[in-house]
PDB file of C-alpha atoms in Angstrom:
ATOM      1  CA  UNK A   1      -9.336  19.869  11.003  1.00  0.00           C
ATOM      2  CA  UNK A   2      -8.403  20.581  14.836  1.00  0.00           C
ATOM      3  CA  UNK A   3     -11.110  17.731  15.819  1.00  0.00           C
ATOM      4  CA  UNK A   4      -9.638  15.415  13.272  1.00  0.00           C
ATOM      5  CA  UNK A   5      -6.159  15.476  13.977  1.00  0.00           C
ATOM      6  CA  UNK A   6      -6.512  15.797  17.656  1.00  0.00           C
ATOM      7  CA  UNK A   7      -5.606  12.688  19.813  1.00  0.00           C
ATOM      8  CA  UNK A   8      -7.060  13.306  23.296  1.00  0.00           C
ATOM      9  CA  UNK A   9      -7.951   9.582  24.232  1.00  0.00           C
ATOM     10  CA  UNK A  10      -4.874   7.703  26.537  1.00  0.00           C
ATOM     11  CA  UNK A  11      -4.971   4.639  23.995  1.00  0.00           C
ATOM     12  CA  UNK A  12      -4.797   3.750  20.294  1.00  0.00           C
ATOM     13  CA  UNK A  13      -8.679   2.366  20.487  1.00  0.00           C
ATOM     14  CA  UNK A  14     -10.218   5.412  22.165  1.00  0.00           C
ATOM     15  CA  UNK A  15      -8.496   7.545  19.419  1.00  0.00           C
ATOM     16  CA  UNK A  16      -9.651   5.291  17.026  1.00  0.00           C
ATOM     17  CA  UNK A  17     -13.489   4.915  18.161  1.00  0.00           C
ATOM     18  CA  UNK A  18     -14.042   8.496  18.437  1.00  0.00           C
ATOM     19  CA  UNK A  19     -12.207   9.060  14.934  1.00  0.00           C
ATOM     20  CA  UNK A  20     -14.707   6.442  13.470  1.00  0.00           C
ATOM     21  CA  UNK A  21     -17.510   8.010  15.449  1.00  0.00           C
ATOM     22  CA  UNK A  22     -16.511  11.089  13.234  1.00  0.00           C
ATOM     23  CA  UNK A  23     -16.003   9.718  10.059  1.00  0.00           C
ATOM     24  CA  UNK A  24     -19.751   7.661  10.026  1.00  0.00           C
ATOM     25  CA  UNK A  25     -21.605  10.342  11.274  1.00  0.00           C
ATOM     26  CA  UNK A  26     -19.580  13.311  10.724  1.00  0.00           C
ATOM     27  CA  UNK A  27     -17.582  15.971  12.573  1.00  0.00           C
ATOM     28  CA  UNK A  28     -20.134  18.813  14.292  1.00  0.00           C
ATOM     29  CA  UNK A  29     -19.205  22.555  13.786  1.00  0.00           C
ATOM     30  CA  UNK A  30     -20.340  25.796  14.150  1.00  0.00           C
ATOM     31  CA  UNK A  31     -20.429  28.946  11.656  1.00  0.00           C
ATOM     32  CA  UNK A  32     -21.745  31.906  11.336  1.00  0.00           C
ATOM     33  CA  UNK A  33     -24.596  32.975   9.397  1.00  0.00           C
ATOM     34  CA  UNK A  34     -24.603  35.896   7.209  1.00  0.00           C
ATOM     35  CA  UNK A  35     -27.206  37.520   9.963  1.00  0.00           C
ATOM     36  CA  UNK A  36     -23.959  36.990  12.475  1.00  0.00           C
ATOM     37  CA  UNK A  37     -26.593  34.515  14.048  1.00  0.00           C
ATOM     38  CA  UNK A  38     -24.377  30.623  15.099  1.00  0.00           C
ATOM     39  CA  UNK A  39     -25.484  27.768  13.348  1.00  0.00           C
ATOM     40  CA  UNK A  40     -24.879  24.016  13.585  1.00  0.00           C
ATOM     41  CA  UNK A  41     -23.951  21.660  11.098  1.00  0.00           C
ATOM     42  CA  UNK A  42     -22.129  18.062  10.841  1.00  0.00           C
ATOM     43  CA  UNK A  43     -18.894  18.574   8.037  1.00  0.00           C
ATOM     44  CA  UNK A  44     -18.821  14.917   6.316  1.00  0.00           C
ATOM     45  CA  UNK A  45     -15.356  13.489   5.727  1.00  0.00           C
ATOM     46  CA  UNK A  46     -16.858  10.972   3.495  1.00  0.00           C
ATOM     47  CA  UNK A  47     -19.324  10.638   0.564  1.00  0.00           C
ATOM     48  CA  UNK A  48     -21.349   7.685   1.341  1.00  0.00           C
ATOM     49  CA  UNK A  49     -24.021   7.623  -1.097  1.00  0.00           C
ATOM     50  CA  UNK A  50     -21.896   8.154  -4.226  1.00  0.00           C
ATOM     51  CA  UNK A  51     -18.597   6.304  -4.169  1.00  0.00           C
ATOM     52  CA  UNK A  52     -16.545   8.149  -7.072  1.00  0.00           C
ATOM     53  CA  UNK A  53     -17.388  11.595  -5.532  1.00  0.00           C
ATOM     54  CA  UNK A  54     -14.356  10.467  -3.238  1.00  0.00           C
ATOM     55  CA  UNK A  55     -10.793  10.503  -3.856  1.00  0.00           C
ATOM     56  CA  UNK A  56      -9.072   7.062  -3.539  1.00  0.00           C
ATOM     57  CA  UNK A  57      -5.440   6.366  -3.642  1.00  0.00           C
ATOM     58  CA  UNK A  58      -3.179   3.009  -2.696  1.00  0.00           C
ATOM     59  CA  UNK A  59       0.474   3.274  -1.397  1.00  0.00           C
ATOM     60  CA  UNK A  60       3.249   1.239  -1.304  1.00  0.00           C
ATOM     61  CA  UNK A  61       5.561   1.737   0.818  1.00  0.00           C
ATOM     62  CA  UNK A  62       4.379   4.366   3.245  1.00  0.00           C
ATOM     63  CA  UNK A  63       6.653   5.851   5.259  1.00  0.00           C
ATOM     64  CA  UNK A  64       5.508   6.875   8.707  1.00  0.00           C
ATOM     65  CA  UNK A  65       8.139   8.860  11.554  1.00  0.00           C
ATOM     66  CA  UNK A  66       7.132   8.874  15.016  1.00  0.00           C
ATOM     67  CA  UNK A  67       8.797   9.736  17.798  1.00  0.00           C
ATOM     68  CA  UNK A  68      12.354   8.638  16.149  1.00  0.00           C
ATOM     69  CA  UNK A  69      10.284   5.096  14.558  1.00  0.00           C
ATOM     70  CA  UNK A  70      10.813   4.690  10.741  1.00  0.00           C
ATOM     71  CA  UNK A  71       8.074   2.484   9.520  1.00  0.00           C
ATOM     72  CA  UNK A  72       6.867   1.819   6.295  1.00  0.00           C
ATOM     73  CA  UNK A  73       3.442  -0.317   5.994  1.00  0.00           C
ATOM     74  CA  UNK A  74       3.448  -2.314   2.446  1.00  0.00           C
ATOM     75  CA  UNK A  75       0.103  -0.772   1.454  1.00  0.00           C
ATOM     76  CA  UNK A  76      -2.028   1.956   2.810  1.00  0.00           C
ATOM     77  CA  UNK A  77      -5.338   2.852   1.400  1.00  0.00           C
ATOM     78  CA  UNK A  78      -6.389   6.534   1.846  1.00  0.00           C
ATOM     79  CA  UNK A  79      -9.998   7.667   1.188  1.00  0.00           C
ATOM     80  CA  UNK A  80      -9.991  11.438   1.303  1.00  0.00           C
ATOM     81  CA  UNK A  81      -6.334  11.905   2.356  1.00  0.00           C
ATOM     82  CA  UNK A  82      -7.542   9.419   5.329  1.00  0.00           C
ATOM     83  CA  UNK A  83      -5.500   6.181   5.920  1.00  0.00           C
ATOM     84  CA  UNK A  84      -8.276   3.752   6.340  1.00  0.00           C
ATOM     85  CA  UNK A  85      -6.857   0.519   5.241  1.00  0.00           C
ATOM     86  CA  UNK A  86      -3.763  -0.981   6.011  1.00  0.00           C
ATOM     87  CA  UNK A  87      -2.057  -4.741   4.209  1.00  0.00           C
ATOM     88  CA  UNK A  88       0.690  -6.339   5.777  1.00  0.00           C
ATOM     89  CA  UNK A  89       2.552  -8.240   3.179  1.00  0.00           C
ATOM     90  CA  UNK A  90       5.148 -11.370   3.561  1.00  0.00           C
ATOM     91  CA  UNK A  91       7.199 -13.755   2.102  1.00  0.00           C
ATOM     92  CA  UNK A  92       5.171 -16.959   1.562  1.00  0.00           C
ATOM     93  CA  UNK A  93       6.371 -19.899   3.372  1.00  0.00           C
ATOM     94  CA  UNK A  94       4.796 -21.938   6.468  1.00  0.00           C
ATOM     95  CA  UNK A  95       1.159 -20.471   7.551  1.00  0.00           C
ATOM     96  CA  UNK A  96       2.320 -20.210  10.870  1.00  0.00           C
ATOM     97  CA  UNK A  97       5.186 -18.004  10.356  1.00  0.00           C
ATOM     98  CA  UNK A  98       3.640 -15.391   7.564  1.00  0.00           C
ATOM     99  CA  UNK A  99       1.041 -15.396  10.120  1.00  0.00           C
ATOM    100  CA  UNK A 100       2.489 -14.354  13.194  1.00  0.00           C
ATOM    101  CA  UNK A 101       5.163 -12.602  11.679  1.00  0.00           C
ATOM    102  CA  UNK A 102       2.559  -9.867   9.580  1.00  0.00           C
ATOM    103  CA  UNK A 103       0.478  -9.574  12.517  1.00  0.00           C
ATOM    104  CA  UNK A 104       3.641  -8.849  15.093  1.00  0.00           C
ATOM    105  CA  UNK A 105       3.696  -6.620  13.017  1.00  0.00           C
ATOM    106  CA  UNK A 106       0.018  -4.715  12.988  1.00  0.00           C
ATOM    107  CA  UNK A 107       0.948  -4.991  16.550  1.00  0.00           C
ATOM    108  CA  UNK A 108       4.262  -2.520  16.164  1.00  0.00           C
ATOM    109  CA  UNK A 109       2.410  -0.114  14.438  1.00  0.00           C
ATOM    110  CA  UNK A 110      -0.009   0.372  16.731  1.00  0.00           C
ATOM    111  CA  UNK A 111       2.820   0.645  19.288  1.00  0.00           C
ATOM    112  CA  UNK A 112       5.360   2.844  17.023  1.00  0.00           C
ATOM    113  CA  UNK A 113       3.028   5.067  14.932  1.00  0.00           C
ATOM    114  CA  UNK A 114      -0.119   5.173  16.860  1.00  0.00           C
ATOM    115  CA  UNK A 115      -1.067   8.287  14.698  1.00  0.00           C
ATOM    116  CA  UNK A 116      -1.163   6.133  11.376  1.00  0.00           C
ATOM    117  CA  UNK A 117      -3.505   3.396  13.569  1.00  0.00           C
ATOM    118  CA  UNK A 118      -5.664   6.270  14.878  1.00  0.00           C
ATOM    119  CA  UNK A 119      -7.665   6.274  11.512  1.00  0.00           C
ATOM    120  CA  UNK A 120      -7.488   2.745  10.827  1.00  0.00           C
ATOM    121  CA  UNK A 121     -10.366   0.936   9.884  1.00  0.00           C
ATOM    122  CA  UNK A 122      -9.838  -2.324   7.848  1.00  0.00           C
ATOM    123  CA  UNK A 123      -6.788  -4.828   8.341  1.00  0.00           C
ATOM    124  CA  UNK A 124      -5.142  -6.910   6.004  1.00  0.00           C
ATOM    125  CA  UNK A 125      -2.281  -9.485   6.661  1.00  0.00           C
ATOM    126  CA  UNK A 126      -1.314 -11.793   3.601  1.00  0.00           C
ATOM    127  CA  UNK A 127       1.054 -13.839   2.049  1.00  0.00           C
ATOM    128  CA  UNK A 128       0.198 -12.675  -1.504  1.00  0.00           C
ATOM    129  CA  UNK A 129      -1.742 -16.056  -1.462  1.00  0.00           C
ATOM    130  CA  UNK A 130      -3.524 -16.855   1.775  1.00  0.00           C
ATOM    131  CA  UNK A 131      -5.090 -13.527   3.149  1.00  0.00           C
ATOM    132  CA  UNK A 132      -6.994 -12.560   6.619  1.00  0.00           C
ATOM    133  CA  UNK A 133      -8.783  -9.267   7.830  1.00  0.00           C
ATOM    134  CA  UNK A 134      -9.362  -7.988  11.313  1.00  0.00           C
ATOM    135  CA  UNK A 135      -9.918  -4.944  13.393  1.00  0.00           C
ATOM    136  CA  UNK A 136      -7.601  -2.929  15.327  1.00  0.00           C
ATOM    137  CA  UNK A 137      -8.128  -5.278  18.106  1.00  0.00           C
ATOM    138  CA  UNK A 138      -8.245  -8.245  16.903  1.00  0.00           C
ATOM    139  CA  UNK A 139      -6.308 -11.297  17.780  1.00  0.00           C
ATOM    140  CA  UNK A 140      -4.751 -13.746  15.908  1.00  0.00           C
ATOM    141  CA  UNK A 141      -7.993 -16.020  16.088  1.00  0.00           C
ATOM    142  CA  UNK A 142     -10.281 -13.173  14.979  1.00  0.00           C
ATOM    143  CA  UNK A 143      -7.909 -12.171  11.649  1.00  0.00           C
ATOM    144  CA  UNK A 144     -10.745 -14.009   9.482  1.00  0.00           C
ATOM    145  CA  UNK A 145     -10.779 -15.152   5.496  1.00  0.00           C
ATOM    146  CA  UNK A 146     -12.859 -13.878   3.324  1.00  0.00           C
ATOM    147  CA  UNK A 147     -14.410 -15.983   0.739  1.00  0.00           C
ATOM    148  CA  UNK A 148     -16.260 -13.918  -1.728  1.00  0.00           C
ATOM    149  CA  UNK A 149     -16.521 -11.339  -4.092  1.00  0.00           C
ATOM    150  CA  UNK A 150     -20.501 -10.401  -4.745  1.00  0.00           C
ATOM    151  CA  UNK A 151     -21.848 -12.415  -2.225  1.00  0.00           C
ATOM    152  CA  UNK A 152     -23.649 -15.016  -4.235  1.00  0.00           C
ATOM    153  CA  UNK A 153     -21.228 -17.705  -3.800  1.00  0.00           C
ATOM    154  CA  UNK A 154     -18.063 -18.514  -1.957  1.00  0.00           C
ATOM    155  CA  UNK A 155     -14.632 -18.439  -4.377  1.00  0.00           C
ATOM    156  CA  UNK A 156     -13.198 -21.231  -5.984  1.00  0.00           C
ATOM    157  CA  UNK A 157     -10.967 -23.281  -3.582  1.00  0.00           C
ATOM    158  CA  UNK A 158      -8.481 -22.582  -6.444  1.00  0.00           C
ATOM    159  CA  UNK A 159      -8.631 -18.647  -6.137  1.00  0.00           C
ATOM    160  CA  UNK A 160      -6.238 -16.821  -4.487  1.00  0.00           C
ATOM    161  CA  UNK A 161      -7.754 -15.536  -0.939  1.00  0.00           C
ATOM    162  CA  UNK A 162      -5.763 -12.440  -1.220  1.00  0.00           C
ATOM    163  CA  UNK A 163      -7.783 -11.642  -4.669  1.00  0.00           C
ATOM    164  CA  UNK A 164     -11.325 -13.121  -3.175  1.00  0.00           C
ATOM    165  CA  UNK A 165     -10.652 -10.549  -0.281  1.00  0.00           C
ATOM    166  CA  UNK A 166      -9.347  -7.342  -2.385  1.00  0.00           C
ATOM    167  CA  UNK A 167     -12.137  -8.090  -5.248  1.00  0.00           C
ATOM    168  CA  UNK A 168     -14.585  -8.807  -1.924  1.00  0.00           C
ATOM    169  CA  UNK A 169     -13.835  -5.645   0.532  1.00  0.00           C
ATOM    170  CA  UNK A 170     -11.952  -3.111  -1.405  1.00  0.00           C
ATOM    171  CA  UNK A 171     -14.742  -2.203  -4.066  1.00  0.00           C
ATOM    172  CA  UNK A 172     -15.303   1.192  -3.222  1.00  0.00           C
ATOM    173  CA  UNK A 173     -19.436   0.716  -2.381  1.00  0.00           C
ATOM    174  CA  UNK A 174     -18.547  -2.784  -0.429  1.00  0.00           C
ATOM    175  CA  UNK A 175     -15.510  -0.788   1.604  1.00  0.00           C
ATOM    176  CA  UNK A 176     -17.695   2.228   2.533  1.00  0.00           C
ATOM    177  CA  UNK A 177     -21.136   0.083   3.712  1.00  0.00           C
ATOM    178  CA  UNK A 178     -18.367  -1.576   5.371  1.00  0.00           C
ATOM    179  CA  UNK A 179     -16.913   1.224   7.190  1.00  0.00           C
ATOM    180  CA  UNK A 180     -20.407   2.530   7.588  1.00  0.00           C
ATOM    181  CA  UNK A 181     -22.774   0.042   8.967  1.00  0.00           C
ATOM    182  CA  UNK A 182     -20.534  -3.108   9.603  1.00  0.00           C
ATOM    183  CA  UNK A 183     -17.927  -1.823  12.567  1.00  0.00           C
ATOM    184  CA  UNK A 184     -18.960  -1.229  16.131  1.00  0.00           C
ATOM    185  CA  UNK A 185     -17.269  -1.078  19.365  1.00  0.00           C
ATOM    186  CA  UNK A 186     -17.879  -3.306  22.656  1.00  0.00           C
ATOM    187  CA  UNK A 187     -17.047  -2.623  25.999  1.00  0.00           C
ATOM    188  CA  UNK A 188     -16.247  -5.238  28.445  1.00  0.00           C
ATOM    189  CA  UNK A 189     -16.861  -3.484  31.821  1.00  0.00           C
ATOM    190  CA  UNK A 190     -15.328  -6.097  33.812  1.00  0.00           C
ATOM    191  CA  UNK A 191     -11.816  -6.106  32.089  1.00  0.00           C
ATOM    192  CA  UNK A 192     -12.309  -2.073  31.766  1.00  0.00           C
ATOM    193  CA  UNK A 193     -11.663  -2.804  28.142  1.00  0.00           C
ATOM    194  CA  UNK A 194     -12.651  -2.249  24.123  1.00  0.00           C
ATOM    195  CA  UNK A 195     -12.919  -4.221  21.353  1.00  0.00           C
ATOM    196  CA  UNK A 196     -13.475  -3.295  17.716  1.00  0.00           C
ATOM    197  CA  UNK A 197     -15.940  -5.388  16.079  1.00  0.00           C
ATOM    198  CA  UNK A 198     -16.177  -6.185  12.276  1.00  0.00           C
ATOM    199  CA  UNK A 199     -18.372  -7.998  10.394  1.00  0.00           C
ATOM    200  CA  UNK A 200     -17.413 -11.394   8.727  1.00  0.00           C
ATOM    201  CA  UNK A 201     -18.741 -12.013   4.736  1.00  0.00           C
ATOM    202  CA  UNK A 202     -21.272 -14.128   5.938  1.00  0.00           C
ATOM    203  CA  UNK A 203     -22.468 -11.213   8.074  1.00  0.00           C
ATOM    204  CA  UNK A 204     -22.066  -7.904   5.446  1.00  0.00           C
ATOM    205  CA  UNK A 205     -24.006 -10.325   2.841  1.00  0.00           C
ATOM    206  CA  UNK A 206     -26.720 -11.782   4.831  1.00  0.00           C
ATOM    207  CA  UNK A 207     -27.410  -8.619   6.684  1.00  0.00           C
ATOM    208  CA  UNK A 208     -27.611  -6.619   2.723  1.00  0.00           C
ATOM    209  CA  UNK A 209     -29.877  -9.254   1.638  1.00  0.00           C
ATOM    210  CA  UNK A 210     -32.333  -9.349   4.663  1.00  0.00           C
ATOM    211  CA  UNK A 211     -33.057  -5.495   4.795  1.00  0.00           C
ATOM    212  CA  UNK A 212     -32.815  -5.676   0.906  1.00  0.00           C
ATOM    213  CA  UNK A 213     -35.493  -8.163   0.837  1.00  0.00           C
ATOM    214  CA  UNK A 214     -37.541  -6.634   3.444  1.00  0.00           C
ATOM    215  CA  UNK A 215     -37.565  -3.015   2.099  1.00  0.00           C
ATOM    216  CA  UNK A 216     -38.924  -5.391  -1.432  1.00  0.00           C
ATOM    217  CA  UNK A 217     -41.785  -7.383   0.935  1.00  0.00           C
ATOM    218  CA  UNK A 218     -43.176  -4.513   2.968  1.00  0.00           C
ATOM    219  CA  UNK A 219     -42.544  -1.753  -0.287  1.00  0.00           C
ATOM    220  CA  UNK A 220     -45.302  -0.039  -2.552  1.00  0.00           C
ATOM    221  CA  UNK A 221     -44.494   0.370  -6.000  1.00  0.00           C
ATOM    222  CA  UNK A 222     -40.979   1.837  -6.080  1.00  0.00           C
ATOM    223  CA  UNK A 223     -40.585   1.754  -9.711  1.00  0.00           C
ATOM    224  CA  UNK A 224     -38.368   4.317 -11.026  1.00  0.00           C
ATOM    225  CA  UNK A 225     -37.333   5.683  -7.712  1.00  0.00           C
ATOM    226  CA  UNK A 226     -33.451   4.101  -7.529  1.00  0.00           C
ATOM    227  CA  UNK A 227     -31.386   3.763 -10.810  1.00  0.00           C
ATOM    228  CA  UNK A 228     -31.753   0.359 -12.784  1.00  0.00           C
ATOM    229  CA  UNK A 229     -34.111  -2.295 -12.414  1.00  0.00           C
ATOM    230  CA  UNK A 230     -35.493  -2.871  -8.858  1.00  0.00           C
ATOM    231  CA  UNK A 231     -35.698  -6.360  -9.013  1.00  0.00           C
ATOM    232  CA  UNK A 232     -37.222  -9.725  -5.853  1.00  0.00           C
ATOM    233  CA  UNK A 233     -33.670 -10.174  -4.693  1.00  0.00           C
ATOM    234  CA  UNK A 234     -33.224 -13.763  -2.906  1.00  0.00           C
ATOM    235  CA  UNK A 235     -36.857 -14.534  -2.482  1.00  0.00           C
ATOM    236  CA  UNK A 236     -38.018 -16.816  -5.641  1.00  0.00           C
ATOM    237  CA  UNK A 237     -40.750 -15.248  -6.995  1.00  0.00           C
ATOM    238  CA  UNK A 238     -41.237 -12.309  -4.548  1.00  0.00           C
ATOM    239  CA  UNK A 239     -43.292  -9.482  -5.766  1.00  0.00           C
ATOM    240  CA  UNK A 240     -43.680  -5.557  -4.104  1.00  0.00           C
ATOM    241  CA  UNK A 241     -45.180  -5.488  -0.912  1.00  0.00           C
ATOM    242  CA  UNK A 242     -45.842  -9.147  -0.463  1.00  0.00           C
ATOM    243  CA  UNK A 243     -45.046  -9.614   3.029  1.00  0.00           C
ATOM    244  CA  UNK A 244     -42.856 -12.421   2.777  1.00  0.00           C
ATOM    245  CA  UNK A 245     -39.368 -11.667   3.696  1.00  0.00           C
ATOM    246  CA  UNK A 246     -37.897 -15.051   4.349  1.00  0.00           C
ATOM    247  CA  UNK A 247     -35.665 -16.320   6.745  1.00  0.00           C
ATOM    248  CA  UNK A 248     -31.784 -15.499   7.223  1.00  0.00           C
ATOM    249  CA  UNK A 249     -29.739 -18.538   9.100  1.00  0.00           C
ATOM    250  CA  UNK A 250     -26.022 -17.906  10.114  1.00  0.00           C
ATOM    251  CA  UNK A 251     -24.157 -18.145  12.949  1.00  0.00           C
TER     252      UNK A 251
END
């Protein structure tokens, strides 16, 4: 608990990155044995592999104090007590001015209650219609739409984007492989600074289906070994252990 709530980095990001550092691969301790012998072990915050074994809760109206600041983000979603997710709501009206106005501010937060932004891993600004997700450093450009659910197609123009992106990022196995394999940090040494890096849909899909597809082409028999039918995947017609993976094309 000491490790998680400590906050020895001089910025918002270098909290942040060493929190998410923590929460993928877990925070290491020592005990001691029964022998009185010190052991090692890694205390996970999270349950990756089984979703439900986690305790998930959404709140409006959050209220946050902070060195004398009252704020109160619209929604924050915990996963074990932790306040991963963050969505900025506003009033529709002109793109431009929902837009700024919800990501001005993201940008108070992180000024105001940097304690609530330490642990923050997903984004959301929306208008209850129109919706975008970024990092904790991402600018306006990089606040990004996303436009599907399962992956298999992109919603109907007619959809709500707020609902495409809820339905698309907050199911609780999407939002963890999110969290887990989709977020990394990049330094730029000439600027001295950090950026946090998500994956867009096209990415989170097209990287599932490529190693899904290549554990299928280069597998032995692996019936029976994961719940369900293991089934080809995106390859027509691909069979166990056939070699042929296919070819993945984004930008």
């Amino acid at each position: 608990m000491r490790k998680l709530l400590r906050h020895d980095a001089p910025s918002v990001v270098g909290n942040n990155r060493a929190f998410h550092r923590m929460l993928r691969d877990g925070i290491p301790v020592e005990y001691r044995r029964d022998d009185g012998s010190i052991a090692g072990d890694h205390v996970r915050l999270i349950d990756f592999d089984n979703h439900d074994a986690n305790d998930w809760l959404a709140v409006n109206q959050f209220t946050v104090i902070e060195d004398q600041n009252n704020r109160r983000p619209d929604i924050v979603v915990f996963v074990n007590g932790l306040p991963l997710g963050i969505i900025e709501l506003k009033i529709p009206e002109d793109t431009d001015k929902w837009f700024a106005a919800a990501f001005n501010q993201i940008q108070t937060y992180k000024q105001e209650i940097p304690s609530l932004m330490h642990y923050n891993e997903v984004t959301v600004i929306s208008d209850g219609l129109e919706a975008r997700i970024g990092s904790l450093t991402a600018n306006q450009e990089w606040f990004k739409v996303w436009r599907t659910i399962e992956g298999e197609f992109d919603a109907p123009a007619t959809a709500l984007e707020l609902e495409t992106l809820v339905g698309g990022v907050f199911e609780k196995r999407r939002l963890l492989g999110l969290i887990r394999n989709f977020i990394a940090f990049e330094e730029d040494a000439d600027r001295g600074t950090v950026q946090k890096l998500i994956a867009g849909y096209h990415q989170f899909f097209a990287v599932k289906a490529a190693v899904d597809e290549t554990i299928r082409a280069t597998a032995k028999d692996r019936t029976g070994e994961f719940p369900g039918t293991y089934w080809a995947g995106k390859m027509e017609g691909g069979k166990e252990g056939d070699r042929r993976v296919g070819v993945v094309w984004h930008t």
